[in-house]
PDB file of C-alpha atoms in Angstrom:
ATOM      1  CA  MET A 281      78.585  97.172  -6.408  1.00 96.00           C
ATOM      2  CA  ILE A 282      79.184  97.110 -10.131  1.00 97.00           C
ATOM      3  CA  ALA A 283      80.865  99.636 -12.402  1.00 97.00           C
ATOM      4  CA  LEU A 284      81.019  99.391 -16.163  1.00 98.00           C
ATOM      5  CA  LEU A 285      83.673 101.894 -17.150  1.00 97.00           C
ATOM      6  CA  GLN A 286      84.456 103.189 -20.585  1.00 98.00           C
ATOM      7  CA  ARG A 287      87.444 105.303 -21.487  1.00 98.00           C
ATOM      8  CA  VAL A 288      86.006 108.220 -23.428  1.00 98.00           C
ATOM      9  CA  ALA A 289      87.116 111.185 -25.497  1.00 98.00           C
ATOM     10  CA  SER A 290      83.861 112.843 -24.336  1.00 98.00           C
ATOM     11  CA  ALA A 291      80.535 111.883 -22.782  1.00 98.00           C
ATOM     12  CA  SER A 292      77.301 113.510 -21.676  1.00 98.00           C
ATOM     13  CA  VAL A 293      73.953 112.712 -20.071  1.00 98.00           C
ATOM     14  CA  THR A 294      70.722 114.449 -21.072  1.00 98.00           C
ATOM     15  CA  VAL A 295      67.418 114.392 -19.149  1.00 98.00           C
ATOM     16  CA  ASP A 296      64.314 115.971 -20.692  1.00 97.00           C
ATOM     17  CA  GLY A 297      66.421 117.745 -23.315  1.00 97.00           C
ATOM     18  CA  VAL A 298      68.808 119.271 -20.745  1.00 98.00           C
ATOM     19  CA  VAL A 299      72.443 118.180 -20.371  1.00 98.00           C
ATOM     20  CA  VAL A 300      72.835 117.285 -16.685  1.00 98.00           C
ATOM     21  CA  GLY A 301      76.439 116.063 -16.854  1.00 98.00           C
ATOM     22  CA  ALA A 302      79.273 116.181 -19.381  1.00 98.00           C
ATOM     23  CA  ILE A 303      83.010 115.489 -19.507  1.00 98.00           C
ATOM     24  CA  ASP A 304      85.826 115.621 -21.999  1.00 98.00           C
ATOM     25  CA  ALA A 305      88.510 112.886 -21.825  1.00 98.00           C
ATOM     26  CA  GLY A 306      88.097 110.538 -18.886  1.00 98.00           C
ATOM     27  CA  LEU A 307      85.796 107.743 -17.762  1.00 98.00           C
ATOM     28  CA  MET A 308      82.071 107.337 -18.252  1.00 98.00           C
ATOM     29  CA  VAL A 309      81.010 104.910 -15.533  1.00 98.00           C
ATOM     30  CA  LEU A 310      77.679 103.109 -15.224  1.00 98.00           C
ATOM     31  CA  VAL A 311      77.200 102.402 -11.495  1.00 98.00           C
ATOM     32  CA  CYS A 312      74.908  99.809  -9.921  1.00 97.00           C
ATOM     33  CA  ALA A 313      74.242  98.780  -6.332  1.00 97.00           C
ATOM     34  CA  GLU A 314      73.281  95.188  -5.671  1.00 95.00           C
ATOM     35  CA  ARG A 315      70.970  93.898  -2.965  1.00 94.00           C
ATOM     36  CA  ASN A 316      73.507  93.299  -0.150  1.00 94.00           C
ATOM     37  CA  ASP A 317      75.859  96.190  -0.927  1.00 95.00           C
ATOM     38  CA  GLY A 318      76.740  98.888   1.559  1.00 95.00           C
ATOM     39  CA  GLU A 319      79.163 101.764   1.996  1.00 96.00           C
ATOM     40  CA  ARG A 320      82.099  99.345   2.326  1.00 96.00           C
ATOM     41  CA  GLU A 321      81.471  97.990  -1.169  1.00 96.00           C
ATOM     42  CA  ALA A 322      80.882 101.478  -2.588  1.00 97.00           C
ATOM     43  CA  GLY A 323      84.149 102.733  -1.079  1.00 97.00           C
ATOM     44  CA  ALA A 324      86.122  99.714  -2.294  1.00 96.00           C
ATOM     45  CA  LEU A 325      84.711 100.109  -5.807  1.00 97.00           C
ATOM     46  CA  LEU A 326      85.612 103.807  -5.855  1.00 98.00           C
ATOM     47  CA  ASP A 327      89.161 103.012  -4.683  1.00 97.00           C
ATOM     48  CA  LYS A 328      89.542 100.523  -7.516  1.00 97.00           C
ATOM     49  CA  LEU A 329      87.952 102.829 -10.091  1.00 97.00           C
ATOM     50  CA  LEU A 330      90.169 105.826  -9.298  1.00 97.00           C
ATOM     51  CA  ALA A 331      93.328 103.692  -9.397  1.00 97.00           C
ATOM     52  CA  TYR A 332      92.397 101.524 -12.407  1.00 97.00           C
ATOM     53  CA  ARG A 333      95.045 102.003 -15.093  1.00 98.00           C
ATOM     54  CA  VAL A 334      93.343 102.358 -18.483  1.00 97.00           C
ATOM     55  CA  PHE A 335      95.138 105.392 -19.942  1.00 98.00           C
ATOM     56  CA  ALA A 336      98.355 105.198 -21.955  1.00 96.00           C
ATOM     57  CA  ASP A 337     101.758 106.241 -20.675  1.00 96.00           C
ATOM     58  CA  GLU A 338     104.627 107.498 -22.875  1.00 96.00           C
ATOM     59  CA  ALA A 339     105.238 103.942 -24.114  1.00 96.00           C
ATOM     60  CA  GLY A 340     101.589 103.445 -25.091  1.00 94.00           C
ATOM     61  CA  LYS A 341     100.919 100.986 -22.229  1.00 96.00           C
ATOM     62  CA  MET A 342      97.822 101.249 -20.049  1.00 97.00           C
ATOM     63  CA  ASN A 343      99.674 102.458 -16.949  1.00 97.00           C
ATOM     64  CA  ARG A 344      97.805 105.627 -15.969  1.00 98.00           C
ATOM     65  CA  SER A 345      94.591 106.052 -14.012  1.00 98.00           C
ATOM     66  CA  VAL A 346      91.929 108.731 -14.424  1.00 98.00           C
ATOM     67  CA  ALA A 347      93.457 110.378 -11.336  1.00 95.00           C
ATOM     68  CA  ASP A 348      96.923 110.316 -12.954  1.00 97.00           C
ATOM     69  CA  ILE A 349      95.721 112.101 -16.090  1.00 96.00           C
ATOM     70  CA  GLY A 350      93.279 114.457 -14.339  1.00 96.00           C
ATOM     71  CA  GLY A 351      90.460 113.192 -16.533  1.00 98.00           C
ATOM     72  CA  GLY A 352      86.768 113.639 -15.941  1.00 98.00           C
ATOM     73  CA  LEU A 353      84.426 111.151 -14.298  1.00 98.00           C
ATOM     74  CA  LEU A 354      80.845 110.900 -15.505  1.00 98.00           C
ATOM     75  CA  LEU A 355      78.976 108.671 -13.030  1.00 98.00           C
ATOM     76  CA  VAL A 356      75.646 107.345 -14.292  1.00 98.00           C
ATOM     77  CA  PRO A 357      73.284 105.220 -12.164  1.00 98.00           C
ATOM     78  CA  GLN A 358      72.154 102.061 -13.961  1.00 96.00           C
ATOM     79  CA  PHE A 359      70.384  99.338 -11.978  1.00 93.00           C
ATOM     80  CA  THR A 360      70.072  97.078 -15.041  1.00 92.00           C
ATOM     81  CA  LEU A 361      73.726  96.044 -14.649  1.00 94.00           C
ATOM     82  CA  ALA A 362      72.555  93.752 -11.836  1.00 91.00           C
ATOM     83  CA  ALA A 363      70.110  91.905 -14.094  1.00 90.00           C
ATOM     84  CA  ASP A 364      69.915  88.128 -13.870  1.00 88.00           C
ATOM     85  CA  THR A 365      69.907  86.953 -17.494  1.00 91.00           C
ATOM     86  CA  HIS A 366      70.493  83.238 -16.902  1.00 90.00           C
ATOM     87  CA  SER A 367      67.082  82.004 -17.943  1.00 89.00           C
ATOM     88  CA  GLY A 368      64.275  83.028 -20.220  1.00 90.00           C
ATOM     89  CA  THR A 369      64.146  86.012 -22.529  1.00 92.00           C
ATOM     90  CA  ARG A 370      63.275  88.697 -19.984  1.00 91.00           C
ATOM     91  CA  PRO A 371      65.824  89.873 -17.403  1.00 91.00           C
ATOM     92  CA  SER A 372      65.106  89.648 -13.692  1.00 90.00           C
ATOM     93  CA  PHE A 373      66.218  92.560 -11.520  1.00 91.00           C
ATOM     94  CA  THR A 374      66.037  90.663  -8.218  1.00 89.00           C
ATOM     95  CA  PRO A 375      69.830  91.050  -7.652  1.00 90.00           C
ATOM     96  CA  ALA A 376      69.602  94.863  -7.835  1.00 92.00           C
ATOM     97  CA  ALA A 377      69.337  96.963  -4.684  1.00 94.00           C
ATOM     98  CA  ALA A 378      65.927  98.365  -3.817  1.00 94.00           C
ATOM     99  CA  PRO A 379      65.506 101.885  -5.256  1.00 95.00           C
ATOM    100  CA  GLU A 380      66.005 103.662  -1.906  1.00 95.00           C
ATOM    101  CA  GLN A 381      69.174 101.684  -1.163  1.00 96.00           C
ATOM    102  CA  GLY A 382      70.417 102.163  -4.733  1.00 96.00           C
ATOM    103  CA  ARG A 383      69.908 105.931  -4.549  1.00 97.00           C
ATOM    104  CA  ARG A 384      71.612 106.145  -1.139  1.00 97.00           C
ATOM    105  CA  LEU A 385      74.651 104.162  -2.324  1.00 97.00           C
ATOM    106  CA  PHE A 386      74.893 106.057  -5.620  1.00 98.00           C
ATOM    107  CA  ASP A 387      74.766 109.371  -3.723  1.00 98.00           C
ATOM    108  CA  TYR A 388      77.407 108.085  -1.285  1.00 98.00           C
ATOM    109  CA  PHE A 389      79.598 106.974  -4.209  1.00 98.00           C
ATOM    110  CA  VAL A 390      79.286 110.404  -5.862  1.00 98.00           C
ATOM    111  CA  GLU A 391      80.010 112.299  -2.621  1.00 98.00           C
ATOM    112  CA  ARG A 392      83.164 110.250  -1.957  1.00 98.00           C
ATOM    113  CA  ALA A 393      84.249 110.659  -5.609  1.00 98.00           C
ATOM    114  CA  ARG A 394      83.852 114.455  -5.383  1.00 98.00           C
ATOM    115  CA  GLU A 395      85.972 114.501  -2.215  1.00 98.00           C
ATOM    116  CA  ARG A 396      88.779 112.658  -4.011  1.00 97.00           C
ATOM    117  CA  HIS A 397      88.619 113.742  -7.665  1.00 97.00           C
ATOM    118  CA  PRO A 398      88.457 117.269  -9.117  1.00 96.00           C
ATOM    119  CA  MET A 399      86.084 116.627 -12.062  1.00 97.00           C
ATOM    120  CA  VAL A 400      82.950 114.589 -11.287  1.00 98.00           C
ATOM    121  CA  GLU A 401      79.690 114.891 -13.219  1.00 98.00           C
ATOM    122  CA  THR A 402      76.641 112.658 -12.896  1.00 98.00           C
ATOM    123  CA  GLY A 403      73.515 111.373 -14.480  1.00 98.00           C
ATOM    124  CA  GLN A 404      70.227 111.578 -12.579  1.00 97.00           C
ATOM    125  CA  PHE A 405      69.049 108.682 -10.441  1.00 96.00           C
ATOM    126  CA  GLY A 406      65.637 107.368 -11.472  1.00 94.00           C
ATOM    127  CA  ALA A 407      65.401 109.518 -14.599  1.00 97.00           C
ATOM    128  CA  HIS A 408      65.088 108.399 -18.204  1.00 97.00           C
ATOM    129  CA  MET A 409      68.507 109.460 -19.512  1.00 98.00           C
ATOM    130  CA  GLN A 410      70.141 109.692 -22.893  1.00 98.00           C
ATOM    131  CA  VAL A 411      73.858 108.942 -22.645  1.00 98.00           C
ATOM    132  CA  ARG A 412      76.178 109.990 -25.449  1.00 98.00           C
ATOM    133  CA  LEU A 413      79.817 109.035 -25.554  1.00 98.00           C
ATOM    134  CA  THR A 414      82.778 108.636 -27.807  1.00 98.00           C
ATOM    135  CA  ASN A 415      84.533 105.534 -26.529  1.00 96.00           C
ATOM    136  CA  ASP A 416      88.309 105.937 -26.834  1.00 97.00           C
ATOM    137  CA  GLY A 417      89.837 102.667 -27.995  1.00 95.00           C
ATOM    138  CA  PRO A 418      87.273 101.201 -27.517  1.00 95.00           C
ATOM    139  CA  VAL A 419      88.233 100.474 -23.919  1.00 96.00           C
ATOM    140  CA  THR A 420      85.544  99.047 -21.624  1.00 97.00           C
ATOM    141  CA  PHE A 421      85.933  97.188 -18.308  1.00 97.00           C
ATOM    142  CA  TRP A 422      83.571  95.597 -15.799  1.00 96.00           C
ATOM    143  CA  LEU A 423      84.511  96.106 -12.139  1.00 96.00           C
ATOM    144  CA  GLN A 424      82.633  94.454  -9.304  1.00 95.00           C
ATOM    145  CA  VAL A 425      83.019  94.415  -5.529  1.00 94.00           C
ATOM    146  CA  LYS A 426      80.927  91.780  -3.778  1.00 91.00           C
ATOM    147  CA  PRO A 427      79.958  91.905  -0.101  1.00 86.00           C
ATOM    148  CA  LYS A 428      82.060  89.696   2.139  1.00 76.00           C
ATOM    149  CA  GLU A 429      80.110  86.818   3.543  1.00 60.00           C
ATOM    150  CA  THR A 430      79.739  86.676   7.289  1.00 49.00           C
ATOM    151  CA  VAL A 431      81.084  83.379   8.592  1.00 48.00           C
ATOM    152  CA  LEU A 432      79.606  82.337  11.905  1.00 50.00           C
ATOM    153  CA  PRO A 433      81.837  80.363  14.286  1.00 57.00           C
ATOM    154  CA  LEU A 434      80.911  76.713  14.787  1.00 58.00           C
TER     155      LEU A 434
END
């Protein structure tokens, strides 16, 4: 699972002219499931995301998480984060999860986030979205949780 998080002063997602999700200060997070991801990876990524310290404390150091400050979370599905861009001039999306798996893991991620955080808004899976944000800093981080490989005994 991949998350591209941006610390924002505000952010919103619009689909067909209608705002479907909006937050004030917090994190706008683009979320992507990769081919071999499952609920374990989604849960581990959410744990890391909620604890990731990107907000300033009294000394101006990045020592507070979105949970610490009670900020909003705007979770936006974006399969293109899994693109393979190593060759050619057109990305390959082979590493991305199939649409059904991607939707299931995004929905799982959102459900778990709503159980653990008071302010969660979302984009719309599979829709053409317009995302607006005011990046605060700018502060942007890439988080990734890869599936553990199964090692068979010899």
